[in-house]
Amino acid sequence: MKTDTVFKRAYNDALDLLSKLSRGEPVPPEGELSHQLGVSRTTVRKVLIELDQRGVVQGDGRKRTVRKSKGALQRFPKIETVAMADEVERRFMEWMLRGNVRPGTVINELELARLFKVATTGIREFLNRFQRFGLIEKRPNAGWMFKGFTNEFALELFEIREMFEFRSARVFVALPNRSPLWSQLDLIRIEHVQLLKDIGTRYHDFSDLDRRFHLLINSASTNRFITDFYDIISMVFHYHYQWNKQDERQRNEAAIREHMSYIDALKSRNWARTESTCAAHLASAKATLLRSTMQWDSFPSKA
Amino acid sequence: MKTDTVFKRAYNDALDLLSKLSRGEPVPPEGELSHQLGVSRTTVRKVLIELDQRGVVQGDGRKRTVRKSKGALQRFPKIETVAMADEVERRFMEWMLRGNVRPGTVINELELARLFKVATTGIREFLNRFQRFGLIEKRPNAGWMFKGFTNEFALELFEIREMFEFRSARVFVALPNRSPLWSQLDLIRIEHVQLLKDIGTRYHDFSDLDRRFHLLINSASTNRFITDFYDIISMVFHYHYQWNKQDERQRNEAAIREHMSYIDALKSRNWARTESTCAAHLASAKATLLRSTMQWDSFPSKA
DNA sequence: CATATGCATTTTATAGATAATAAACTAAAC
DNA sequence: GTTTAGTTTATTATCTATAAAATGCATATG
């Protein structure tokens, strides 16, 4: 059976939206809410019924108004707002990256299903999607094999990453001045400046900024395979940043500075300068990742 | 319920194996058969029971012997030996490449499931795997969108292909003489010579040879992402060759000659020469594919 | 005692079912 | 007559169930 995580997330979001309105104000039309919450009108209506029952809004049809929008309004717990598939992804990554799973381990669909408390189909679906990350391999009728989050993996990943990023950066510097990417680059530069200022408290925000920055560079290539490949890097770094907190603040601060040189080099339209700043940044990202794969490789076996 | 395609294929293969033995000879042990047929002993035993019932072998345990191995032995029809998942792949590719599906078409899981006569889970599984080919895109809770087998797709595909193949070829020429890849290259060269001789009758065998040749070149990179990417190219060309018979003989003959120059250039260890023969071959492969995407783009809409 | 077979157990591949959600259609209200 | 709400229909996400196939263990045989 489908879970109602979409509804619950929409409900929570609706609470946030309504909190901007005061008592007695009319509730925005369903179509408007549907657009703002990013769900179908069907779900909006379900949310409105719930809001009504919980006394947040009153009336129906076009004369629905806000009853109480402030105060301690009960929200659905976050865990109930994430789709099974996303939860499986998170749990699998945790299992794989933190669980010290040895290269060569056979992945058992049933076992994971029981461990994650989902049906086997959910695990299968995830593994099929995850296959393209190059970390698992299917053996027909006999499960999957985990190839290991190894040194080799990181090196192969970066070989491609470098190839793609250099190509994209080269296209980027040659972009005409009227390209919208230049203004996007300016905006993202400002974000870097701000984050650097607040680095003491907000250093964990770097992960997302990093992702958006490189995606912007790579979008210059307008090649779906390059953009899609960045998904792999994003995911690896996303979970890596989330769990490897060692020196996080320092690493991120250094990376921001590298990004800034890289951005300024791009803005100078000078390829030689861009190439060297890009190379420097990728080299330090690679070193960070390699440190963590080596770490895993040297752990003692769980079994 | 799982289908018994593995059993049926193994049964057919066992018939071929036994046909090499004469009446009265002992049947090879189960473990041996399991290895030769590439299935578990469980399946081998099921096959042996069936062979017994059909009078092909007799006796049991260690004293099983061949009863009749020649003559018109009944085999399972080929269609019953392919797993549902593979059949879905074939049917989907046909639907997509030959069905004149317009870019932007929304893919309906239920509709495909009915069309292909499988459960929706089978379609979902396929689409999840197929996503990495860059031809479809998922819109959560609202199906998949077909992006179109367009000109753009072919250009993006070849941009990456060229990048990877050049890199691999460069590594290949620099391979030490003792690398086993050199002898594999020699073997594949012989296959080219032979195919060229029989081109009149065997020209459709080129598709597979082409795949193996490029896979060999790319294996020099020892990068899983490069090897995996070749899956995409293989699949596209596999189905493309299968359905686009126009000028097939001529195209393949020309391609074989291109391969031969490319192989000889590699063998000469001369990078400049390799680069130009590789470029020439990729350019003509690209032109072939572009011809067929353009064709699709200009077809009238089905709806 | 090393192999081979026989048997029990576990796991995968696939179908089928259903609540949640989206999409499409219809009717009301301003 | 355009926007909005109400209702019906179609589709997706997810679970459960089960035959086929693989794996593991015990027993027999040369």
PDB file of N, CA, C and O (backbone and C1' of nucleotides) in Angstrom, chain B residues 1-3 29-31 41 45 61-62 83-85 117-121 141-142, chain C residues 2-9 11-18 20-23:
ATOM      1  N   MET B   1       4.692 -15.007  -9.690  1.00  0.00           N
ATOM      2  CA  MET B   1       5.421 -16.269  -9.616  1.00  0.00           C
ATOM      3  C   MET B   1       6.612 -16.258 -10.577  1.00  0.00           C
ATOM      4  O   MET B   1       6.532 -15.746 -11.682  1.00  0.00           O
ATOM      5  N   LYS B   2       7.690 -16.844 -10.136  1.00  0.00           N
ATOM      6  CA  LYS B   2       8.873 -16.901 -10.982  1.00  0.00           C
ATOM      7  C   LYS B   2       8.604 -17.807 -12.190  1.00  0.00           C
ATOM      8  O   LYS B   2       7.942 -18.821 -12.056  1.00  0.00           O
ATOM      9  N   THR B   3       9.157 -17.441 -13.333  1.00  0.00           N
ATOM     10  CA  THR B   3       8.969 -18.294 -14.509  1.00  0.00           C
ATOM     11  C   THR B   3      10.092 -19.333 -14.550  1.00  0.00           C
ATOM     12  O   THR B   3      11.142 -19.133 -13.948  1.00  0.00           O
ATOM     13  N   PRO B  29      28.435 -36.176 -14.140  1.00  0.00           N
ATOM     14  CA  PRO B  29      27.880 -35.895 -12.815  1.00  0.00           C
ATOM     15  C   PRO B  29      27.147 -34.554 -12.757  1.00  0.00           C
ATOM     16  O   PRO B  29      27.439 -33.642 -13.527  1.00  0.00           O
ATOM     17  N   GLU B  30      26.236 -34.440 -11.801  1.00  0.00           N
ATOM     18  CA  GLU B  30      25.402 -33.247 -11.689  1.00  0.00           C
ATOM     19  C   GLU B  30      26.226 -31.972 -11.541  1.00  0.00           C
ATOM     20  O   GLU B  30      25.910 -30.941 -12.132  1.00  0.00           O
ATOM     21  N   GLY B  31      27.277 -32.047 -10.741  1.00  0.00           N
ATOM     22  CA  GLY B  31      28.109 -30.866 -10.507  1.00  0.00           C
ATOM     23  C   GLY B  31      28.752 -30.373 -11.784  1.00  0.00           C
ATOM     24  O   GLY B  31      28.800 -29.171 -12.056  1.00  0.00           O
ATOM     25  N   ARG B  41      22.790 -26.831  -9.238  1.00  0.00           N
ATOM     26  CA  ARG B  41      22.574 -28.274  -9.290  1.00  0.00           C
ATOM     27  C   ARG B  41      21.093 -28.585  -9.168  1.00  0.00           C
ATOM     28  O   ARG B  41      20.602 -29.542  -9.763  1.00  0.00           O
ATOM     29  N   ARG B  45      19.163 -31.089 -11.660  1.00  0.00           N
ATOM     30  CA  ARG B  45      18.389 -32.271 -11.261  1.00  0.00           C
ATOM     31  C   ARG B  45      17.000 -32.241 -11.880  1.00  0.00           C
ATOM     32  O   ARG B  45      16.463 -33.256 -12.304  1.00  0.00           O
ATOM     33  N   GLY B  61      20.729 -41.822  -9.885  1.00  0.00           N
ATOM     34  CA  GLY B  61      21.928 -41.803  -9.072  1.00  0.00           C
ATOM     35  C   GLY B  61      23.154 -41.752  -9.962  1.00  0.00           C
ATOM     36  O   GLY B  61      23.188 -41.038 -10.962  1.00  0.00           O
ATOM     37  N   ARG B  62      24.140 -42.551  -9.610  1.00  0.00           N
ATOM     38  CA  ARG B  62      25.385 -42.511 -10.371  1.00  0.00           C
ATOM     39  C   ARG B  62      25.340 -43.356 -11.633  1.00  0.00           C
ATOM     40  O   ARG B  62      26.258 -43.340 -12.429  1.00  0.00           O
ATOM     41  N   ALA B  83      13.872 -14.743 -19.786  1.00  0.00           N
ATOM     42  CA  ALA B  83      13.294 -14.211 -18.561  1.00  0.00           C
ATOM     43  C   ALA B  83      12.397 -13.022 -18.877  1.00  0.00           C
ATOM     44  O   ALA B  83      12.650 -12.269 -19.825  1.00  0.00           O
ATOM     45  N   MET B  84      11.387 -12.867 -18.077  1.00  0.00           N
ATOM     46  CA  MET B  84      10.444 -11.777 -18.259  1.00  0.00           C
ATOM     47  C   MET B  84      11.187 -10.446 -18.417  1.00  0.00           C
ATOM     48  O   MET B  84      10.893  -9.670 -19.317  1.00  0.00           O
ATOM     49  N   ALA B  85      12.170 -10.210 -17.542  1.00  0.00           N
ATOM     50  CA  ALA B  85      12.871  -8.926 -17.559  1.00  0.00           C
ATOM     51  C   ALA B  85      13.529  -8.661 -18.915  1.00  0.00           C
ATOM     52  O   ALA B  85      13.487  -7.536 -19.417  1.00  0.00           O
ATOM     53  N   LYS B 117       1.920  -7.609 -21.315  1.00  0.00           N
ATOM     54  CA  LYS B 117       1.365  -8.733 -20.559  1.00  0.00           C
ATOM     55  C   LYS B 117       2.268  -9.178 -19.405  1.00  0.00           C
ATOM     56  O   LYS B 117       2.573 -10.364 -19.255  1.00  0.00           O
ATOM     57  N   VAL B 118       2.707  -8.215 -18.611  1.00  0.00           N
ATOM     58  CA  VAL B 118       3.476  -8.517 -17.400  1.00  0.00           C
ATOM     59  C   VAL B 118       2.901  -7.675 -16.265  1.00  0.00           C
ATOM     60  O   VAL B 118       2.084  -6.785 -16.499  1.00  0.00           O
ATOM     61  N   ALA B 119       3.345  -7.964 -15.036  1.00  0.00           N
ATOM     62  CA  ALA B 119       2.885  -7.172 -13.900  1.00  0.00           C
ATOM     63  C   ALA B 119       3.592  -5.823 -13.911  1.00  0.00           C
ATOM     64  O   ALA B 119       4.685  -5.683 -14.463  1.00  0.00           O
ATOM     65  N   THR B 120       2.978  -4.827 -13.286  1.00  0.00           N
ATOM     66  CA  THR B 120       3.560  -3.482 -13.297  1.00  0.00           C
ATOM     67  C   THR B 120       4.943  -3.450 -12.646  1.00  0.00           C
ATOM     68  O   THR B 120       5.779  -2.641 -13.037  1.00  0.00           O
ATOM     69  N   THR B 121       5.153  -4.320 -11.679  1.00  0.00           N
ATOM     70  CA  THR B 121       6.469  -4.345 -11.031  1.00  0.00           C
ATOM     71  C   THR B 121       7.589  -4.598 -12.045  1.00  0.00           C
ATOM     72  O   THR B 121       8.673  -4.035 -11.921  1.00  0.00           O
ATOM     73  N   ASN B 141       5.586  10.235  -8.434  1.00  0.00           N
ATOM     74  CA  ASN B 141       4.136  10.062  -8.331  1.00  0.00           C
ATOM     75  C   ASN B 141       3.382  10.329  -9.629  1.00  0.00           C
ATOM     76  O   ASN B 141       2.156  10.380  -9.631  1.00  0.00           O
ATOM     77  N   ALA B 142       4.097  10.538 -10.691  1.00  0.00           N
ATOM     78  CA  ALA B 142       3.385  10.893 -11.915  1.00  0.00           C
ATOM     79  C   ALA B 142       4.039  10.292 -13.154  1.00  0.00           C
ATOM     80  O   ALA B 142       4.060  10.902 -14.209  1.00  0.00           O
TER      81      ALA B 142
ATOM     82  P    DA C   2      40.439 -36.136   1.380  1.00  0.00           P
ATOM     83  O5'  DA C   2      40.038 -35.805  -0.131  1.00  0.00           O
ATOM     84  C5'  DA C   2      40.450 -36.716  -1.138  1.00  0.00           C
ATOM     85  C4'  DA C   2      39.301 -37.039  -2.070  1.00  0.00           C
ATOM     86  C3'  DA C   2      38.541 -35.813  -2.614  1.00  0.00           C
ATOM     87  O3'  DA C   2      38.415 -36.014  -4.009  1.00  0.00           O
ATOM     88  C1'  DA C   2      37.011 -37.385  -1.741  1.00  0.00           C
ATOM     89  P    DT C   3      38.327 -34.783  -5.048  1.00  0.00           P
ATOM     90  O5'  DT C   3      36.992 -35.123  -5.821  1.00  0.00           O
ATOM     91  C5'  DT C   3      35.975 -35.698  -5.050  1.00  0.00           C
ATOM     92  C4'  DT C   3      35.097 -36.582  -5.901  1.00  0.00           C
ATOM     93  C3'  DT C   3      34.029 -35.765  -6.592  1.00  0.00           C
ATOM     94  O3'  DT C   3      33.550 -36.533  -7.695  1.00  0.00           O
ATOM     95  C1'  DT C   3      33.071 -36.981  -4.799  1.00  0.00           C
ATOM     96  P    DA C   4      32.576 -35.856  -8.758  1.00  0.00           P
ATOM     97  O5'  DA C   4      31.172 -36.410  -8.277  1.00  0.00           O
ATOM     98  C5'  DA C   4      30.864 -37.780  -8.544  1.00  0.00           C
ATOM     99  C4'  DA C   4      29.568 -38.123  -7.872  1.00  0.00           C
ATOM    100  C3'  DA C   4      28.420 -37.208  -8.281  1.00  0.00           C
ATOM    101  O3'  DA C   4      27.462 -37.990  -8.978  1.00  0.00           O
ATOM    102  C1'  DA C   4      28.541 -37.458  -5.906  1.00  0.00           C
ATOM    103  P    DT C   5      26.096 -37.336  -9.381  1.00  0.00           P
ATOM    104  O5'  DT C   5      25.211 -37.645  -8.105  1.00  0.00           O
ATOM    105  C5'  DT C   5      24.884 -38.992  -7.797  1.00  0.00           C
ATOM    106  C4'  DT C   5      24.063 -39.022  -6.525  1.00  0.00           C
ATOM    107  C3'  DT C   5      22.658 -38.439  -6.658  1.00  0.00           C
ATOM    108  O3'  DT C   5      21.773 -39.400  -6.120  1.00  0.00           O
ATOM    109  C1'  DT C   5      23.749 -37.527  -4.782  1.00  0.00           C
ATOM    110  P    DG C   6      20.214 -39.300  -6.361  1.00  0.00           P
ATOM    111  O5'  DG C   6      19.738 -38.791  -4.925  1.00  0.00           O
ATOM    112  C5'  DG C   6      20.046 -39.560  -3.785  1.00  0.00           C
ATOM    113  C4'  DG C   6      19.482 -38.878  -2.537  1.00  0.00           C
ATOM    114  C3'  DG C   6      18.098 -38.253  -2.723  1.00  0.00           C
ATOM    115  O3'  DG C   6      17.325 -38.642  -1.595  1.00  0.00           O
ATOM    116  C1'  DG C   6      19.608 -36.632  -1.882  1.00  0.00           C
ATOM    117  P    DC C   7      15.829 -38.179  -1.364  1.00  0.00           P
ATOM    118  O5'  DC C   7      16.038 -36.876  -0.474  1.00  0.00           O
ATOM    119  C5'  DC C   7      16.628 -37.004   0.813  1.00  0.00           C
ATOM    120  C4'  DC C   7      16.651 -35.640   1.493  1.00  0.00           C
ATOM    121  C3'  DC C   7      15.312 -34.877   1.421  1.00  0.00           C
ATOM    122  O3'  DC C   7      14.967 -34.548   2.749  1.00  0.00           O
ATOM    123  C1'  DC C   7      17.106 -33.472   0.811  1.00  0.00           C
ATOM    124  P    DA C   8      13.691 -33.649   3.120  1.00  0.00           P
ATOM    125  O5'  DA C   8      14.395 -32.300   3.588  1.00  0.00           O
ATOM    126  C5'  DA C   8      15.435 -32.368   4.580  1.00  0.00           C
ATOM    127  C4'  DA C   8      15.813 -30.970   5.018  1.00  0.00           C
ATOM    128  C3'  DA C   8      14.631 -30.034   5.281  1.00  0.00           C
ATOM    129  O3'  DA C   8      14.981 -29.234   6.407  1.00  0.00           O
ATOM    130  C1'  DA C   8      15.929 -29.163   3.501  1.00  0.00           C
ATOM    131  P    DT C   9      14.159 -27.931   6.815  1.00  0.00           P
ATOM    132  O5'  DT C   9      14.929 -26.759   6.069  1.00  0.00           O
ATOM    133  C5'  DT C   9      16.297 -26.533   6.394  1.00  0.00           C
ATOM    134  C4'  DT C   9      16.740 -25.243   5.743  1.00  0.00           C
ATOM    135  C3'  DT C   9      15.794 -24.067   5.962  1.00  0.00           C
ATOM    136  O3'  DT C   9      16.583 -23.000   6.466  1.00  0.00           O
ATOM    137  C1'  DT C   9      16.295 -24.290   3.674  1.00  0.00           C
ATOM    138  P    DT C  11      18.378 -16.122   3.244  1.00  0.00           P
ATOM    139  O5'  DT C  11      18.068 -15.946   1.698  1.00  0.00           O
ATOM    140  C5'  DT C  11      19.059 -16.321   0.750  1.00  0.00           C
ATOM    141  C4'  DT C  11      18.521 -16.057  -0.628  1.00  0.00           C
ATOM    142  C3'  DT C  11      17.889 -14.677  -0.797  1.00  0.00           C
ATOM    143  O3'  DT C  11      18.595 -14.034  -1.846  1.00  0.00           O
ATOM    144  C1'  DT C  11      16.471 -16.363  -1.656  1.00  0.00           C
ATOM    145  P    DT C  12      18.108 -12.676  -2.507  1.00  0.00           P
ATOM    146  O5'  DT C  12      17.407 -13.207  -3.825  1.00  0.00           O
ATOM    147  C5'  DT C  12      18.191 -13.828  -4.818  1.00  0.00           C
ATOM    148  C4'  DT C  12      17.314 -14.163  -5.996  1.00  0.00           C
ATOM    149  C3'  DT C  12      16.747 -12.960  -6.749  1.00  0.00           C
ATOM    150  O3'  DT C  12      16.880 -13.264  -8.126  1.00  0.00           O
ATOM    151  C1'  DT C  12      14.995 -14.386  -6.067  1.00  0.00           C
ATOM    152  P    DA C  13      16.609 -12.164  -9.254  1.00  0.00           P
ATOM    153  O5'  DA C  13      15.168 -12.620  -9.738  1.00  0.00           O
ATOM    154  C5'  DA C  13      15.050 -13.784 -10.506  1.00  0.00           C
ATOM    155  C4'  DA C  13      13.602 -13.983 -10.905  1.00  0.00           C
ATOM    156  C3'  DA C  13      12.978 -12.849 -11.706  1.00  0.00           C
ATOM    157  O3'  DA C  13      12.230 -13.483 -12.732  1.00  0.00           O
ATOM    158  C1'  DA C  13      11.672 -13.275  -9.768  1.00  0.00           C
ATOM    159  P    DT C  14      11.641 -12.653 -13.979  1.00  0.00           P
ATOM    160  O5'  DT C  14      10.157 -12.351 -13.515  1.00  0.00           O
ATOM    161  C5'  DT C  14       9.233 -13.446 -13.500  1.00  0.00           C
ATOM    162  C4'  DT C  14       8.054 -13.107 -12.656  1.00  0.00           C
ATOM    163  C3'  DT C  14       7.270 -11.867 -13.064  1.00  0.00           C
ATOM    164  O3'  DT C  14       6.233 -12.293 -13.926  1.00  0.00           O
ATOM    165  C1'  DT C  14       7.257 -12.304 -10.714  1.00  0.00           C
ATOM    166  P    DA C  15       5.032 -11.311 -14.357  1.00  0.00           P
ATOM    167  O5'  DA C  15       3.919 -11.653 -13.266  1.00  0.00           O
ATOM    168  C5'  DA C  15       3.662 -13.019 -12.983  1.00  0.00           C
ATOM    169  C4'  DA C  15       2.534 -13.140 -11.976  1.00  0.00           C
ATOM    170  C3'  DA C  15       1.344 -12.219 -12.248  1.00  0.00           C
ATOM    171  O3'  DA C  15       0.155 -12.952 -12.020  1.00  0.00           O
ATOM    172  C1'  DA C  15       2.213 -11.790 -10.084  1.00  0.00           C
ATOM    173  P    DG C  16      -1.248 -12.274 -12.273  1.00  0.00           P
ATOM    174  O5'  DG C  16      -1.613 -11.649 -10.841  1.00  0.00           O
ATOM    175  C5'  DG C  16      -1.700 -12.530  -9.733  1.00  0.00           C
ATOM    176  C4'  DG C  16      -2.237 -11.781  -8.534  1.00  0.00           C
ATOM    177  C3'  DG C  16      -3.353 -10.775  -8.858  1.00  0.00           C
ATOM    178  O3'  DG C  16      -4.338 -10.926  -7.848  1.00  0.00           O
ATOM    179  C1'  DG C  16      -1.598  -9.681  -7.744  1.00  0.00           C
ATOM    180  P    DA C  17      -5.704 -10.074  -7.865  1.00  0.00           P
ATOM    181  O5'  DA C  17      -5.467  -9.088  -6.634  1.00  0.00           O
ATOM    182  C5'  DA C  17      -5.131  -9.652  -5.368  1.00  0.00           C
ATOM    183  C4'  DA C  17      -4.917  -8.531  -4.369  1.00  0.00           C
ATOM    184  C3'  DA C  17      -6.001  -7.437  -4.434  1.00  0.00           C
ATOM    185  O3'  DA C  17      -6.333  -7.069  -3.105  1.00  0.00           O
ATOM    186  C1'  DA C  17      -3.875  -6.473  -4.730  1.00  0.00           C
ATOM    187  P    DT C  18      -7.640  -6.142  -2.835  1.00  0.00           P
ATOM    188  O5'  DT C  18      -6.992  -4.753  -2.389  1.00  0.00           O
ATOM    189  C5'  DT C  18      -6.236  -4.678  -1.190  1.00  0.00           C
ATOM    190  C4'  DT C  18      -5.685  -3.278  -1.071  1.00  0.00           C
ATOM    191  C3'  DT C  18      -6.716  -2.175  -1.345  1.00  0.00           C
ATOM    192  O3'  DT C  18      -6.462  -1.109  -0.464  1.00  0.00           O
ATOM    193  C1'  DT C  18      -4.894  -1.865  -2.723  1.00  0.00           C
ATOM    194  P    DA C  20      -4.642   5.595   2.435  1.00  0.00           P
ATOM    195  O5'  DA C  20      -3.705   6.131   1.267  1.00  0.00           O
ATOM    196  C5'  DA C  20      -2.305   5.976   1.392  1.00  0.00           C
ATOM    197  C4'  DA C  20      -1.617   6.723   0.269  1.00  0.00           C
ATOM    198  C3'  DA C  20      -1.915   8.213   0.210  1.00  0.00           C
ATOM    199  O3'  DA C  20      -0.695   8.848  -0.117  1.00  0.00           O
ATOM    200  C1'  DA C  20      -2.539   7.205  -1.829  1.00  0.00           C
ATOM    201  P    DT C  21      -0.513  10.391  -0.096  1.00  0.00           P
ATOM    202  O5'  DT C  21      -0.769  10.756  -1.608  1.00  0.00           O
ATOM    203  C5'  DT C  21       0.266  10.487  -2.561  1.00  0.00           C
ATOM    204  C4'  DT C  21      -0.272  10.680  -3.954  1.00  0.00           C
ATOM    205  C3'  DT C  21      -0.702  12.095  -4.296  1.00  0.00           C
ATOM    206  O3'  DT C  21       0.375  12.678  -4.998  1.00  0.00           O
ATOM    207  C1'  DT C  21      -2.057  10.401  -5.325  1.00  0.00           C
ATOM    208  P    DA C  22       0.262  14.098  -5.706  1.00  0.00           P
ATOM    209  O5'  DA C  22      -0.353  13.685  -7.117  1.00  0.00           O
ATOM    210  C5'  DA C  22       0.380  12.788  -7.936  1.00  0.00           C
ATOM    211  C4'  DA C  22      -0.353  12.590  -9.246  1.00  0.00           C
ATOM    212  C3'  DA C  22      -0.676  13.871  -9.995  1.00  0.00           C
ATOM    213  O3'  DA C  22      -0.309  13.650 -11.336  1.00  0.00           O
ATOM    214  C1'  DA C  22      -2.645  12.595  -9.698  1.00  0.00           C
ATOM    215  P    DA C  23      -0.441  14.791 -12.455  1.00  0.00           P
ATOM    216  O5'  DA C  23      -1.838  14.405 -13.139  1.00  0.00           O
ATOM    217  C5'  DA C  23      -1.981  13.113 -13.679  1.00  0.00           C
ATOM    218  C4'  DA C  23      -3.321  13.009 -14.376  1.00  0.00           C
ATOM    219  C3'  DA C  23      -3.712  14.223 -15.204  1.00  0.00           C
ATOM    220  O3'  DA C  23      -4.215  13.720 -16.423  1.00  0.00           O
ATOM    221  C1'  DA C  23      -5.424  13.741 -13.649  1.00  0.00           C
TER     222       DA C  23
END
